[in-house]
Amino acid sequence: MTDTASVWSALGGDPALLQRLTAVERPGVLGARLPVREAARACAGACALAAAELGARRTDGGGVPAVRVDDGAVATAFTSERHLRIDGRTPETFAPLSRFWRTADGWVRTHANYPHHRARLLAALGVAEDPDAVAAALAERSAAEIEETVSAAGGLAVALRTPGEWAAHGQGAAVRGRPLVERARLDSAPARVLTRVGRDPLLPAAGLRVLDLTRVIAGPVATRTLALLGADVLRVDSPGLPEIPDQHADTGFGKRSALLDLGADRETLEELLGSADVVVTGYRPGALDRFGLTPGALAARRPGVVVAELSAWGAYGPWGGRRGFDSLVQVATGIAVFEGAQGRPGALPAQALDHGTGYLLAAGVLRALTEQTDEGGSRLVRVALARTAGWLLEEAGREGAAGGRRAGDDLDPGPWLAEADGPLGRLRYALSPVTFADGPRDWARPPGGWGTDTARWR
C-alpha cells in the first residue's frame, strides 16, 4: 500500500511511532490515475518521522517530536523545479530532444538534457541535431531496435512498455523481488555515539559529514534533505561532467559544491572518505567501483560509515549497469501507458519517482544512523527508481487508482515557497516537506555555483 505505514515498515521503523504523525490531505493535488499524491505523502512523511526519531536520540528528553505532513507542501516540493525562479527567470527543464517519439511499431522516449547524452543519441541514429531528422530516423525503426542501438552507444532511449510487458522483462522481474528500501549491516563496527543537540531548531543530522556523489534529482534531493537537517553536505563532481546550472540550483540548497578528479586526486578523496559519516552515490551501478567506493571497501576504510546507493534500474539484473532517468523509468515500467490517453503515452504530474526515491533514500540514511546508536555496524541503504515505480504500480488495481485521471485543484503554492538572496541571485524556491515540531523550516544557506567550493570538510 502507498501509505506511510508501509514505507515506515520498509525502513524498519517502530510501528508505535506512527502515532506521532498526522497528515493534512488535499484531494486533487498531484492528480493522476496512479496514487501519486498518497505515495508522495508517504515518502515525505516517513522521512520526516525518521528525522524526528533521530532528533529525539540527540536531545535530553521529550520524546519523538510530532510530525505533520501537508499534501500542499509535498506537492510543491515534488515540483520544485517548476517553482524555482532565479532573478525572476524561469529555469529550463527538458531539452528539445528529450521527449516521446513515434517509431515504426510504437513509441520511445529519449533523454538528451546533457550534451554528452545528446551527442551519443545523434551518433547512434546517424543524424544531425535537428528534431525533424531525429523524428524521421526513429519512425523507420522498431522501438526495441532503437532502445538497444542507442543504449549500446551510451545514449538514452527506452521503448514504451505496458506494465505486463515490464513484468515479463528480465529487469522487471529482478526489481520486483527486491524490497522498496534495501537495508543491510556491513560489519560489526561499534555503536555510533552522537553529541546532544538543542531544539532551536532541532537538527537531527548536526555534526555529520555527508559526501554527496550524486547528480540530477533523486540523489541531490536526498542530500538536500540531510543538509536541511544540519549535516555538512559536500557535493563532489568530476570537472569533466558539468551539471545543468538550473538543476544544480534547485537541489543545491544547504550544500557546498566542489570539483574533484577521483582518479587523479586520490589523496584528497581519501581525506574526504576518512572522516565521512555518510557516503551517498547516484551514478550507475559499478561506475565508481574502480575508485574504491563499493560498500565493502568504504566500510573497511571507515568502519561505522553509512553507504547510501541510488540507481535508476537497480544494481542487479540485465539492466543493472544501464543509465536511466525518471522519465525513462516511467516509460519502461508501464507508467506512461497507464497515464496515457487516446493512444498516446502520458506522464506523472511530477518527477515523482525522482523525488519520492530521494526522500526514501534520506529516510533510509536517517534510520540507519538511529539504528547505529543501538547496534553499531556500518550500514548499506539502497534504492532504485524502478523499484519505486513498481511500488506505485502495485496500487493500479486498487479502488480509485485505475479510473479516469483525477483532476488537480488549483493549489496556491505560496505557503510553501520562500525567497532568499545568494551567490546565484534572488531565488524563489520550494521549501522542504520534511517538517516536525522544533525542526528547521528552511536551509541554512542558499546554493552557490557549481564547483565553487574547496573539496574539504569544514
GROMACS .gro file of C-alpha atoms in nm:
model
  458
    1MET     CA    1   0.000   0.000   0.000
    2THR     CA    2   0.120   0.351  -0.080
    3ASP     CA    3   0.078   0.473   0.277
    4THR     CA    4   0.326   0.592   0.535
    5ALA     CA    5   0.286   0.275   0.742
    6SER     CA    6   0.408   0.057   0.455
    7VAL     CA    7   0.705   0.284   0.388
    8TRP     CA    8   0.788   0.303   0.758
    9SER     CA    9   0.781  -0.076   0.772
   10ALA     CA   10   1.017  -0.097   0.473
   11LEU     CA   11   1.254   0.130   0.664
   12GLY     CA   12   1.246  -0.096   0.968
   13GLY     CA   13   1.076   0.168   1.183
   14ASP     CA   14   0.889   0.106   1.508
   15PRO     CA   15   0.515   0.097   1.422
   16ALA     CA   16   0.433   0.267   1.752
   17LEU     CA   17   0.597   0.588   1.628
   18LEU     CA   18   0.335   0.627   1.356
   19GLN     CA   19   0.105   0.779   1.616
   20ARG     CA   20   0.339   1.080   1.619
   21LEU     CA   21   0.247   1.156   1.256
   22THR     CA   22  -0.057   1.340   1.125
   23ALA     CA   23  -0.142   1.445   0.770
   24VAL     CA   24  -0.322   1.734   0.605
   25GLU     CA   25  -0.485   1.582   0.298
   26ARG     CA   26  -0.566   1.794  -0.005
   27PRO     CA   27  -0.751   1.571  -0.255
   28GLY     CA   28  -0.670   1.655  -0.614
   29VAL     CA   29  -0.311   1.771  -0.586
   30LEU     CA   30  -0.069   1.570  -0.799
   31GLY     CA   31  -0.373   1.435  -0.982
   32ALA     CA   32  -0.312   1.114  -1.176
   33ARG     CA   33  -0.460   0.771  -1.238
   34LEU     CA   34  -0.199   0.625  -1.008
   35PRO     CA   35  -0.199   0.728  -0.638
   36VAL     CA   36   0.084   0.978  -0.674
   37ARG     CA   37  -0.040   1.210  -0.401
   38GLU     CA   38  -0.060   0.928  -0.148
   39ALA     CA   39   0.279   0.786  -0.245
   40ALA     CA   40   0.447   1.127  -0.230
   41ARG     CA   41   0.297   1.194   0.114
   42ALA     CA   42   0.415   0.853   0.236
   43CYS     CA   43   0.775   0.911   0.123
   44ALA     CA   44   0.799   1.261   0.268
   45GLY     CA   45   0.612   1.166   0.585
   46ALA     CA   46   0.830   0.864   0.656
   47CYS     CA   47   1.141   1.078   0.602
   48ALA     CA   48   1.013   1.340   0.846
   49LEU     CA   49   0.935   1.072   1.104
   50ALA     CA   50   1.284   0.925   1.063
   51ALA     CA   51   1.429   1.272   1.117
   52ALA     CA   52   1.217   1.327   1.428
   53GLU     CA   53   1.319   0.986   1.564
   54LEU     CA   54   1.690   1.059   1.522
   55GLY     CA   55   1.638   1.404   1.668
   56ALA     CA   56   1.486   1.252   1.982
   57ARG     CA   57   1.801   1.043   2.029
   58ARG     CA   58   2.008   1.361   2.039
   59THR     CA   59   1.808   1.564   2.289
   60ASP     CA   60   1.771   1.549   2.667
   61GLY     CA   61   1.424   1.401   2.663
   62GLY     CA   62   1.079   1.497   2.546
   63GLY     CA   63   1.020   1.202   2.318
   64VAL     CA   64   0.987   1.193   1.940
   65PRO     CA   65   0.861   1.529   1.812
   66ALA     CA   66   0.522   1.543   1.644
   67VAL     CA   67   0.532   1.521   1.265
   68ARG     CA   68   0.280   1.693   1.040
   69VAL     CA   69   0.292   1.629   0.666
   70ASP     CA   70   0.086   1.854   0.441
   71ASP     CA   71  -0.012   1.749   0.087
   72GLY     CA   72   0.033   2.109  -0.023
   73ALA     CA   73   0.393   2.117   0.096
   74VAL     CA   74   0.459   1.777  -0.060
   75ALA     CA   75   0.308   1.868  -0.398
   76THR     CA   76   0.504   2.195  -0.407
   77ALA     CA   77   0.830   2.021  -0.321
   78PHE     CA   78   0.776   1.740  -0.572
   79THR     CA   79   0.751   2.006  -0.844
   80SER     CA   80   1.027   2.226  -0.700
   81GLU     CA   81   1.197   2.275  -1.038
   82ARG     CA   82   0.878   2.439  -1.170
   83HIS     CA   83   0.862   2.688  -0.883
   84LEU     CA   84   1.227   2.789  -0.889
   85ARG     CA   85   1.297   3.144  -1.007
   86ILE     CA   86   1.645   3.292  -1.041
   87ASP     CA   87   1.626   3.672  -1.053
   88GLY     CA   88   1.274   3.624  -1.184
   89ARG     CA   89   1.378   3.387  -1.462
   90THR     CA   90   1.203   3.054  -1.510
   91PRO     CA   91   1.461   2.775  -1.546
   92GLU     CA   92   1.471   2.541  -1.841
   93THR     CA   93   1.362   2.182  -1.782
   94PHE     CA   94   1.364   1.925  -2.064
   95ALA     CA   95   1.574   1.982  -2.375
   96PRO     CA   96   1.409   1.967  -2.722
   97LEU     CA   97   1.535   1.613  -2.791
   98SER     CA   98   1.412   1.479  -2.455
   99ARG     CA   99   1.060   1.364  -2.542
  100PHE     CA  100   0.836   1.091  -2.681
  101TRP     CA  101   0.882   0.988  -3.046
  102ARG     CA  102   0.680   0.760  -3.271
  103THR     CA  103   0.859   0.456  -3.405
  104ALA     CA  104   0.768   0.205  -3.675
  105ASP     CA  105   0.581  -0.005  -3.418
  106GLY     CA  106   0.515   0.214  -3.116
  107TRP     CA  107   0.691   0.478  -2.907
  108VAL     CA  108   1.025   0.554  -2.748
  109ARG     CA  109   1.129   0.826  -2.509
  110THR     CA  110   1.473   0.980  -2.526
  111HIS     CA  111   1.671   1.180  -2.271
  112ALA     CA  112   1.920   1.431  -2.409
  113ASN     CA  113   1.941   1.708  -2.148
  114TYR     CA  114   2.317   1.664  -2.110
  115PRO     CA  115   2.541   1.745  -2.410
  116HIS     CA  116   2.723   1.409  -2.398
  117HIS     CA  117   2.396   1.217  -2.397
  118ARG     CA  118   2.263   1.427  -2.685
  119ALA     CA  119   2.580   1.361  -2.885
  120ARG     CA  120   2.557   0.987  -2.827
  121LEU     CA  121   2.190   0.979  -2.929
  122LEU     CA  122   2.260   1.161  -3.254
  123ALA     CA  123   2.563   0.945  -3.330
  124ALA     CA  124   2.365   0.626  -3.273
  125LEU     CA  125   2.092   0.747  -3.509
  126GLY     CA  126   2.337   0.889  -3.762
  127VAL     CA  127   2.160   1.224  -3.789
  128ALA     CA  128   2.230   1.591  -3.726
  129GLU     CA  129   2.088   1.787  -3.432
  130ASP     CA  130   1.753   1.853  -3.594
  131PRO     CA  131   1.421   1.735  -3.445
  132ASP     CA  132   1.276   1.658  -3.787
  133ALA     CA  133   1.577   1.444  -3.880
  134VAL     CA  134   1.555   1.260  -3.546
  135ALA     CA  135   1.182   1.200  -3.594
  136ALA     CA  136   1.237   1.061  -3.945
  137ALA     CA  137   1.515   0.827  -3.830
  138LEU     CA  138   1.312   0.695  -3.538
  139ALA     CA  139   0.996   0.646  -3.744
  140GLU     CA  140   1.178   0.396  -3.965
  141ARG     CA  141   1.288   0.163  -3.684
  142SER     CA  142   1.128  -0.051  -3.418
  143ALA     CA  143   1.122   0.073  -3.061
  144ALA     CA  144   1.325  -0.227  -2.942
  145GLU     CA  145   1.595  -0.170  -3.204
  146ILE     CA  146   1.623   0.197  -3.112
  147GLU     CA  147   1.646   0.114  -2.743
  148GLU     CA  148   1.932  -0.129  -2.794
  149THR     CA  149   2.121   0.077  -3.052
  150VAL     CA  150   2.115   0.398  -2.851
  151SER     CA  151   2.193   0.220  -2.525
  152ALA     CA  152   2.493   0.045  -2.683
  153ALA     CA  153   2.625   0.389  -2.783
  154GLY     CA  154   2.594   0.516  -2.426
  155GLY     CA  155   2.283   0.722  -2.504
  156LEU     CA  156   1.936   0.708  -2.354
  157ALA     CA  157   1.625   0.584  -2.531
  158VAL     CA  158   1.366   0.347  -2.386
  159ALA     CA  159   1.082   0.167  -2.560
  160LEU     CA  160   0.730   0.214  -2.428
  161ARG     CA  161   0.606  -0.096  -2.243
  162THR     CA  162   0.288  -0.193  -2.069
  163PRO     CA  163   0.302  -0.295  -1.702
  164GLY     CA  164   0.261  -0.656  -1.813
  165GLU     CA  165   0.546  -0.634  -2.061
  166TRP     CA  166   0.770  -0.487  -1.793
  167ALA     CA  167   0.671  -0.762  -1.550
  168ALA     CA  168   0.783  -1.020  -1.809
  169HIS     CA  169   1.110  -0.838  -1.877
  170GLY     CA  170   1.422  -0.965  -1.704
  171GLN     CA  171   1.487  -0.637  -1.530
  172GLY     CA  172   1.126  -0.605  -1.423
  173ALA     CA  173   1.141  -0.947  -1.262
  174ALA     CA  174   1.473  -0.869  -1.090
  175VAL     CA  175   1.343  -0.543  -0.945
  176ARG     CA  176   1.009  -0.686  -0.837
  177GLY     CA  177   1.177  -0.927  -0.596
  178ARG     CA  178   1.358  -0.654  -0.405
  179PRO     CA  179   1.245  -0.453  -0.101
  180LEU     CA  180   1.134  -0.094  -0.156
  181VAL     CA  181   1.433   0.012   0.055
  182GLU     CA  182   1.718  -0.239   0.077
  183ARG     CA  183   1.897  -0.228   0.412
  184ALA     CA  184   2.200  -0.427   0.524
  185ARG     CA  185   2.459  -0.431   0.801
  186LEU     CA  186   2.811  -0.449   0.660
  187ASP     CA  187   3.025  -0.522   0.967
  188SER     CA  188   3.037  -0.516   1.346
  189ALA     CA  189   3.162  -0.159   1.396
  190PRO     CA  190   3.088  -0.021   1.744
  191ALA     CA  191   2.775   0.178   1.820
  192ARG     CA  192   2.768   0.537   1.697
  193VAL     CA  193   2.790   0.799   1.970
  194LEU     CA  194   2.616   1.124   1.885
  195THR     CA  195   2.652   1.450   2.076
  196ARG     CA  196   2.350   1.622   2.225
  197VAL     CA  197   2.182   1.900   2.028
  198GLY     CA  198   1.937   2.172   2.118
  199ARG     CA  199   1.584   2.235   1.991
  200ASP     CA  200   1.614   2.585   1.843
  201PRO     CA  201   1.590   2.441   1.587
  202LEU     CA  202   1.632   2.067   1.636
  203LEU     CA  203   1.886   1.947   1.379
  204PRO     CA  204   1.900   1.564   1.384
  205ALA     CA  205   2.198   1.544   1.145
  206ALA     CA  206   2.405   1.822   1.301
  207GLY     CA  207   2.778   1.747   1.303
  208LEU     CA  208   2.754   1.464   1.050
  209ARG     CA  209   2.955   1.477   0.730
  210VAL     CA  210   2.787   1.363   0.410
  211LEU     CA  211   2.988   1.309   0.092
  212ASP     CA  212   2.745   1.362  -0.195
  213LEU     CA  213   2.846   1.179  -0.515
  214THR     CA  214   2.512   1.217  -0.692
  215ARG     CA  215   2.368   1.404  -0.989
  216VAL     CA  216   2.035   1.509  -1.143
  217ILE     CA  217   1.738   1.493  -0.900
  218ALA     CA  218   1.682   1.191  -0.673
  219GLY     CA  219   2.024   1.176  -0.509
  220PRO     CA  220   2.055   1.554  -0.471
  221VAL     CA  221   1.703   1.565  -0.318
  222ALA     CA  222   1.819   1.312  -0.056
  223THR     CA  223   2.133   1.508   0.030
  224ARG     CA  224   1.946   1.839   0.016
  225THR     CA  225   1.719   1.694   0.285
  226LEU     CA  226   2.014   1.586   0.501
  227ALA     CA  227   2.156   1.937   0.464
  228LEU     CA  228   1.827   2.084   0.585
  229LEU     CA  229   1.859   1.865   0.894
  230GLY     CA  230   2.200   2.003   0.980
  231ALA     CA  231   2.450   1.778   0.802
  232ASP     CA  232   2.765   1.919   0.644
  233VAL     CA  233   2.697   1.807   0.286
  234LEU     CA  234   2.977   1.833   0.033
  235ARG     CA  235   2.878   1.754  -0.322
  236VAL     CA  236   3.169   1.642  -0.538
  237ASP     CA  237   3.155   1.630  -0.919
  238SER     CA  238   3.401   1.544  -1.192
  239PRO     CA  239   3.535   1.852  -1.372
  240GLY     CA  240   3.453   1.675  -1.698
  241LEU     CA  241   3.081   1.627  -1.625
  242PRO     CA  242   2.925   1.971  -1.577
  243GLU     CA  243   2.586   1.983  -1.412
  244ILE     CA  244   2.290   2.170  -1.561
  245PRO     CA  245   2.309   2.505  -1.372
  246ASP     CA  246   1.936   2.544  -1.301
  247GLN     CA  247   1.909   2.184  -1.187
  248HIS     CA  248   2.206   2.232  -0.957
  249ALA     CA  249   2.046   2.544  -0.812
  250ASP     CA  250   1.719   2.366  -0.738
  251THR     CA  251   1.882   2.080  -0.547
  252GLY     CA  252   2.184   2.263  -0.407
  253PHE     CA  253   2.030   2.427  -0.101
  254GLY     CA  254   2.226   2.382   0.218
  255LYS     CA  255   2.526   2.220   0.046
  256ARG     CA  256   2.872   2.306  -0.075
  257SER     CA  257   2.985   2.206  -0.423
  258ALA     CA  258   3.338   2.106  -0.525
  259LEU     CA  259   3.513   1.956  -0.826
  260LEU     CA  260   3.746   1.659  -0.795
  261ASP     CA  261   3.902   1.411  -1.034
  262LEU     CA  262   3.853   1.093  -0.832
  263GLY     CA  263   4.128   0.912  -1.019
  264ALA     CA  264   4.394   1.180  -1.031
  265ASP     CA  265   4.346   1.329  -0.685
  266ARG     CA  266   4.334   1.016  -0.471
  267GLU     CA  267   4.486   1.191  -0.171
  268THR     CA  268   4.202   1.441  -0.145
  269LEU     CA  269   3.943   1.169  -0.200
  270GLU     CA  270   4.096   0.959   0.079
  271GLU     CA  271   4.094   1.259   0.313
  272LEU     CA  272   3.725   1.314   0.247
  273LEU     CA  273   3.634   0.948   0.287
  274GLY     CA  274   3.845   0.919   0.601
  275SER     CA  275   3.608   1.136   0.802
  276ALA     CA  276   3.277   1.099   0.614
  277ASP     CA  277   2.988   0.968   0.822
  278VAL     CA  278   2.768   0.909   0.517
  279VAL     CA  279   2.862   0.847   0.153
  280VAL     CA  280   2.580   0.883  -0.100
  281THR     CA  281   2.632   0.764  -0.458
  282GLY     CA  282   2.397   0.811  -0.751
  283TYR     CA  283   2.594   0.703  -1.057
  284ARG     CA  284   2.501   0.390  -1.249
  285PRO     CA  285   2.598   0.073  -1.060
  286GLY     CA  286   2.966  -0.014  -1.092
  287ALA     CA  287   3.072   0.323  -1.231
  288LEU     CA  288   3.256   0.424  -0.913
  289ASP     CA  289   3.391   0.083  -0.813
  290ARG     CA  290   3.737   0.150  -0.955
  291PHE     CA  291   3.779   0.434  -0.707
  292GLY     CA  292   3.729   0.204  -0.408
  293LEU     CA  293   3.373   0.322  -0.350
  294THR     CA  294   3.199  -0.014  -0.312
  295PRO     CA  295   3.011  -0.059   0.017
  296GLY     CA  296   3.260  -0.316   0.141
  297ALA     CA  297   3.563  -0.103   0.059
  298LEU     CA  298   3.407   0.204   0.221
  299ALA     CA  299   3.323   0.012   0.539
  300ALA     CA  300   3.675  -0.130   0.557
  301ARG     CA  301   3.824   0.220   0.518
  302ARG     CA  302   3.581   0.391   0.755
  303PRO     CA  303   3.412   0.146   0.999
  304GLY     CA  304   3.074   0.280   1.102
  305VAL     CA  305   3.004   0.459   0.774
  306VAL     CA  306   2.656   0.467   0.621
  307VAL     CA  307   2.668   0.394   0.247
  308ALA     CA  308   2.360   0.505   0.052
  309GLU     CA  309   2.325   0.395  -0.311
  310LEU     CA  310   2.076   0.513  -0.572
  311SER     CA  311   2.027   0.382  -0.925
  312ALA     CA  312   1.767   0.400  -1.198
  313TRP     CA  313   1.711   0.031  -1.269
  314GLY     CA  314   1.865  -0.137  -0.966
  315ALA     CA  315   2.212  -0.274  -0.905
  316TYR     CA  316   2.126  -0.617  -1.048
  317GLY     CA  317   1.958  -0.782  -1.345
  318PRO     CA  318   2.025  -0.736  -1.718
  319TRP     CA  319   1.985  -0.357  -1.696
  320GLY     CA  320   2.181  -0.319  -1.372
  321GLY     CA  321   2.460  -0.126  -1.544
  322ARG     CA  322   2.240   0.097  -1.762
  323ARG     CA  323   2.189   0.467  -1.732
  324GLY     CA  324   1.841   0.595  -1.663
  325PHE     CA  325   1.625   0.885  -1.553
  326ASP     CA  326   1.278   0.925  -1.402
  327SER     CA  327   1.109   0.994  -1.737
  328LEU     CA  328   1.263   0.680  -1.891
  329VAL     CA  329   1.173   0.459  -1.596
  330GLN     CA  330   0.811   0.574  -1.630
  331VAL     CA  331   0.818   0.460  -1.994
  332ALA     CA  332   0.983   0.122  -1.938
  333THR     CA  333   0.772   0.016  -1.639
  334GLY     CA  334   0.432   0.089  -1.790
  335ILE     CA  335   0.353   0.408  -1.601
  336ALA     CA  336   0.348   0.606  -1.926
  337VAL     CA  337   0.090   0.367  -2.071
  338PHE     CA  338  -0.117   0.380  -1.754
  339GLU     CA  339  -0.116   0.762  -1.754
  340GLY     CA  340  -0.167   0.794  -2.131
  341ALA     CA  341  -0.481   0.869  -2.327
  342GLN     CA  342  -0.614   0.828  -2.680
  343GLY     CA  343  -0.326   0.608  -2.787
  344ARG     CA  344  -0.056   0.844  -2.670
  345PRO     CA  345   0.171   0.781  -2.371
  346GLY     CA  346   0.149   1.009  -2.072
  347ALA     CA  347   0.349   1.102  -1.764
  348LEU     CA  348   0.308   1.151  -1.393
  349PRO     CA  349   0.220   1.506  -1.278
  350ALA     CA  350   0.569   1.540  -1.130
  351GLN     CA  351   0.901   1.363  -1.149
  352ALA     CA  352   0.763   1.167  -0.860
  353LEU     CA  353   0.997   0.869  -0.894
  354ASP     CA  354   1.295   1.100  -0.853
  355HIS     CA  355   1.157   1.299  -0.564
  356GLY     CA  356   0.993   1.007  -0.388
  357THR     CA  357   1.304   0.791  -0.415
  358GLY     CA  358   1.515   1.081  -0.290
  359TYR     CA  359   1.309   1.106   0.029
  360LEU     CA  360   1.320   0.728   0.069
  361LEU     CA  361   1.699   0.738   0.048
  362ALA     CA  362   1.727   1.020   0.301
  363ALA     CA  363   1.489   0.834   0.532
  364GLY     CA  364   1.698   0.519   0.497
  365VAL     CA  365   2.011   0.711   0.597
  366LEU     CA  366   1.839   0.866   0.899
  367ARG     CA  367   1.706   0.530   1.016
  368ALA     CA  368   2.049   0.371   0.967
  369LEU     CA  369   2.205   0.640   1.188
  370THR     CA  370   1.943   0.577   1.455
  371GLU     CA  371   1.999   0.201   1.442
  372GLN     CA  372   2.373   0.256   1.473
  373THR     CA  373   2.326   0.428   1.808
  374ASP     CA  374   2.181   0.099   1.939
  375GLU     CA  375   2.351  -0.173   1.739
  376GLY     CA  376   2.653  -0.025   1.564
  377GLY     CA  377   2.770  -0.165   1.233
  378SER     CA  378   2.848   0.003   0.904
  379ARG     CA  379   2.525   0.021   0.703
  380LEU     CA  380   2.411  -0.003   0.342
  381VAL     CA  381   2.090   0.162   0.218
  382ARG     CA  382   1.996   0.104  -0.145
  383VAL     CA  383   1.702   0.233  -0.353
  384ALA     CA  384   1.611   0.233  -0.723
  385LEU     CA  385   1.370   0.441  -0.931
  386ALA     CA  386   1.239   0.124  -1.097
  387ARG     CA  387   1.153  -0.028  -0.759
  388THR     CA  388   0.968   0.288  -0.656
  389ALA     CA  389   0.781   0.269  -0.988
  390GLY     CA  390   0.685  -0.092  -0.917
  391TRP     CA  391   0.557   0.004  -0.573
  392LEU     CA  392   0.342   0.277  -0.727
  393LEU     CA  393   0.207   0.040  -0.993
  394GLU     CA  394   0.111  -0.217  -0.731
  395GLU     CA  395  -0.177   0.016  -0.649
  396ALA     CA  396  -0.303   0.026  -1.009
  397GLY     CA  397  -0.586  -0.218  -0.943
  398ARG     CA  398  -0.699  -0.067  -0.617
  399GLU     CA  399  -1.019   0.133  -0.596
  400GLY     CA  400  -0.964   0.493  -0.704
  401ALA     CA  401  -0.634   0.424  -0.872
  402ALA     CA  402  -0.742   0.282  -1.205
  403GLY     CA  403  -1.021   0.515  -1.307
  404GLY     CA  404  -1.010   0.838  -1.502
  405ARG     CA  405  -0.736   1.087  -1.437
  406ARG     CA  406  -0.809   1.274  -1.117
  407ALA     CA  407  -0.822   1.646  -1.180
  408GLY     CA  408  -0.579   1.857  -0.984
  409ASP     CA  409  -0.705   2.153  -0.786
  410ASP     CA  410  -0.564   2.499  -0.825
  411LEU     CA  411  -0.324   2.474  -0.534
  412ASP     CA  412  -0.169   2.802  -0.430
  413PRO     CA  413   0.193   2.706  -0.354
  414GLY     CA  414   0.258   3.035  -0.176
  415PRO     CA  415   0.264   2.898   0.181
  416TRP     CA  416   0.541   2.655   0.085
  417LEU     CA  417   0.762   2.893  -0.113
  418ALA     CA  418   1.040   3.117   0.015
  419GLU     CA  419   1.280   3.376  -0.124
  420ALA     CA  420   1.643   3.444  -0.049
  421ASP     CA  421   1.942   3.624  -0.193
  422GLY     CA  422   2.256   3.425  -0.264
  423PRO     CA  423   2.554   3.384  -0.494
  424LEU     CA  424   2.323   3.296  -0.784
  425GLY     CA  425   2.096   3.598  -0.735
  426ARG     CA  426   1.748   3.639  -0.592
  427LEU     CA  427   1.590   3.294  -0.560
  428ARG     CA  428   1.233   3.184  -0.518
  429TYR     CA  429   1.216   2.818  -0.421
  430ALA     CA  430   1.008   2.542  -0.267
  431LEU     CA  431   1.053   2.463   0.100
  432SER     CA  432   1.108   2.108   0.216
  433PRO     CA  433   0.803   1.898   0.313
  434VAL     CA  434   1.016   1.725   0.579
  435THR     CA  435   0.895   1.909   0.888
  436PHE     CA  436   0.839   1.823   1.253
  437ALA     CA  437   0.799   2.006   1.584
  438ASP     CA  438   1.104   2.222   1.662
  439GLY     CA  439   1.261   2.118   1.332
  440PRO     CA  440   1.416   2.351   1.072
  441ARG     CA  441   1.188   2.530   0.831
  442ASP     CA  442   1.446   2.638   0.575
  443TRP     CA  443   1.805   2.568   0.472
  444ALA     CA  444   2.090   2.747   0.646
  445ARG     CA  445   2.239   2.861   0.314
  446PRO     CA  446   2.125   2.912  -0.046
  447PRO     CA  447   2.301   2.725  -0.327
  448GLY     CA  448   2.624   2.854  -0.473
  449GLY     CA  449   2.773   2.798  -0.814
  450TRP     CA  450   2.861   2.451  -0.933
  451GLY     CA  451   3.210   2.352  -0.822
  452THR     CA  452   3.291   2.681  -0.649
  453ASP     CA  453   3.388   2.536  -0.309
  454THR     CA  454   3.704   2.359  -0.194
  455ALA     CA  455   3.698   1.980  -0.167
  456ARG     CA  456   3.749   1.959   0.208
  457TRP     CA  457   3.539   1.935   0.522
  458ARG     CA  458   3.468   2.242   0.729
   0.00000   0.00000   0.00000
